[in-house]
Structures are given as structure tokens and as C-alpha cells.
CSV table of C-alpha atoms in Angstrom, one decimal:
chain,number,residue,atom,x,y,z
Q,1,MET,CA,9.7,99.4,74.5
Q,2,ASN,CA,8.7,96.1,76.2
Q,3,PHE,CA,9.6,94.9,79.7
Q,4,TRP,CA,13.0,93.6,78.8
Q,5,GLU,CA,13.8,96.3,76.6
Q,6,THR,CA,13.4,98.6,79.3
Q,7,VAL,CA,15.3,96.3,81.9
Q,8,ASP,CA,18.0,96.4,79.2
Q,9,ALA,CA,18.2,100.0,78.7
Q,10,GLU,CA,18.1,100.2,82.4
Q,11,LEU,CA,21.4,98.1,83.2
Q,12,ALA,CA,22.6,99.9,80.0
Q,13,TYR,CA,22.3,103.2,82.3
Q,14,GLN,CA,23.6,101.8,85.3
Q,15,GLU,CA,26.6,100.0,83.6
Q,16,LYS,CA,25.5,96.8,85.1
Q,17,GLU,CA,25.7,93.2,83.3
Q,18,ARG,CA,23.0,90.9,82.4
Q,19,LYS,CA,24.6,88.1,83.9
Q,20,GLU,CA,24.7,90.1,87.3
Q,21,LEU,CA,21.0,90.8,87.0
Q,22,ALA,CA,20.0,87.0,86.0
Q,23,LYS,CA,22.3,85.7,89.4
Q,24,ALA,CA,20.7,88.3,91.5
Q,25,ALA,CA,17.3,87.7,90.5
Q,26,GLY,CA,17.5,83.8,89.9
Q,27,PHE,CA,16.8,83.5,86.6
Q,28,ASP,CA,18.8,82.5,83.4
Q,29,VAL,CA,20.5,85.3,81.5
Q,30,SER,CA,19.3,83.9,78.0
Q,31,ASN,CA,15.6,85.1,79.3
Q,32,ILE,CA,16.2,88.8,78.7
Q,33,GLY,CA,17.2,88.2,74.9
Q,34,LYS,CA,14.1,85.7,74.6
Q,35,GLY,CA,12.1,88.2,76.5
Q,36,MET,CA,13.1,91.1,74.1
Q,37,LYS,CA,12.5,88.9,71.1
Q,38,ASN,CA,9.0,87.7,72.1
Q,39,GLY,CA,7.8,90.6,74.0
Q,40,SER,CA,7.0,88.8,77.2
Q,41,VAL,CA,7.0,89.9,80.6
Q,42,PRO,CA,8.1,87.5,83.6
Q,43,LEU,CA,6.3,86.3,86.5
Q,44,ALA,CA,5.4,89.0,89.0
Q,45,ASP,CA,7.7,87.8,91.3
Q,46,THR,CA,10.8,87.7,89.1
Q,47,ALA,CA,9.6,91.2,87.6
Q,48,VAL,CA,9.8,92.2,91.5
Q,49,ARG,CA,13.3,90.8,92.0
Q,50,ILE,CA,14.4,92.7,88.7
Q,51,ALA,CA,12.9,95.8,89.8
Q,52,GLN,CA,14.6,95.6,93.4
Q,53,TYR,CA,17.8,94.8,91.5
Q,54,LEU,CA,17.5,97.9,89.4
Q,55,ASN,CA,16.2,100.1,92.3
Q,56,VAL,CA,13.1,101.2,90.1
Q,57,SER,CA,9.4,100.1,90.5
Q,58,VAL,CA,7.8,97.2,88.2
Q,59,GLU,CA,5.3,99.7,86.8
Q,60,TYR,CA,8.1,101.6,85.5
Q,61,LEU,CA,9.5,98.3,83.6
Q,62,VAL,CA,6.4,97.3,82.5
Q,63,SER,CA,5.6,100.8,81.1
Q,64,GLY,CA,8.7,100.9,79.3
Q,65,GLY,CA,9.8,103.6,81.3
Q,66,LYS,CA,7.2,106.0,80.7
Q,67,SER,CA,5.1,105.8,83.4
Q,68,ILE,CA,5.2,107.9,86.9
Q,69,GLY,CA,2.0,107.0,88.6
Q,70,ASN,CA,-0.4,109.8,88.3
Q,71,ALA,CA,1.3,112.5,87.6
Q,72,PRO,CA,-0.2,115.1,85.4
Q,73,ASP,CA,0.6,114.7,81.5
Q,74,ASP,CA,2.9,117.5,81.4
Q,75,LEU,CA,5.2,116.1,84.4
Q,76,GLN,CA,5.3,112.7,82.7
Q,77,ARG,CA,6.5,114.3,79.6
Q,78,ASP,CA,9.3,116.6,81.0
Q,79,PHE,CA,10.1,113.2,83.1
Q,80,ARG,CA,10.2,111.3,79.8
Q,81,LYS,CA,12.3,114.1,78.5
Q,82,PHE,CA,14.9,114.2,81.4
Q,83,PHE,CA,14.7,110.1,81.3
Q,84,HIS,CA,16.1,110.0,78.0
Q,85,TYR,CA,19.0,112.9,78.5
Q,86,ARG,CA,19.6,111.8,82.2
Q,87,LYS,CA,22.9,110.1,81.4
Q,88,LEU,CA,24.3,113.5,79.7
Q,89,VAL,CA,22.7,115.5,82.8
Q,90,ASN,CA,24.6,113.1,85.1
Q,91,LYS,CA,27.9,113.7,83.3
Q,92,ILE,CA,27.3,117.6,83.4
Q,93,ASP,CA,26.3,117.5,86.9
Q,94,ALA,CA,29.6,115.8,87.8
Q,95,MET,CA,31.9,118.5,86.1
Q,96,PRO,CA,33.2,121.2,87.9
Q,97,GLU,CA,31.4,124.6,88.5
Q,98,ARG,CA,33.7,126.6,86.1
Q,99,THR,CA,32.7,123.7,83.0
Q,100,LYS,CA,29.2,123.6,84.0
Q,101,ALA,CA,28.8,127.4,83.7
Q,102,ALA,CA,30.6,127.4,80.4
Q,103,ILE,CA,27.9,124.8,79.3
Q,104,VAL,CA,25.0,126.9,80.2
Q,105,GLU,CA,26.5,129.8,78.7
Q,106,LEU,CA,26.6,128.2,75.6
Q,107,PHE,CA,23.1,126.7,75.6
Q,108,GLU,CA,22.2,130.1,76.1
Q,109,LYS,CA,23.5,131.7,73.3
Q,110,ILE,CA,22.0,129.0,71.3
Q,111,ASP,CA,18.5,130.1,70.0
């Protein structure tokens, strides 16, 4: 994913709108679509404001959501795997304990 695709994915995950981000970070909302199409990266100060609004690092946005600093490769893979399924994990985490236990039991039976 390019910078803007990562931004768009993060907006979707956080259930935020493009226009809210654009207003908060001080740029035109059309820049997101243009940036996705062109694969461009905004100026550093804009990237910082975007990262602050989304509460993520600029490195995360630039790396396509794949980098967590100097972590070992196996930890990076695990993180990417979690990141891919985090919406599901968060939904399960919000469920009552009895429901979570039933889901865990179901998954343990799958082999």
C-alpha cells in the first residue's frame, strides 16, 4: 500500500471520514484520491499532522502499515498478521466473557 492507501485504510478502521482528516490536517480532501492514484507522499509537515490525527507514526503511514521500527522479522510478521485481523480481534474483545469462551472453544476444535 502507498501512503494514501494506508491513510484511507486507517480512516476506515477508525471509522473516520476523509473530510474530517482533511480539515484537521489542513489540506483539500481531494488530495487523498489524487495521492492514492499517483502514489504520492505529502510534504513532511502534512504527513506529521495526518499521523497525529490518526494517532499513528509517520513511519507506519510511509511503510504501508508494515513497519514497527527495529523489531525482529518474526515479531513484524506477527504484528502485520494482528493488524490485518485487528478489527475482528477488537469485536471479539468487546463481547461478553461467555461468548468469547465459546469462540475460543470453537477455534480450538478446528484443526
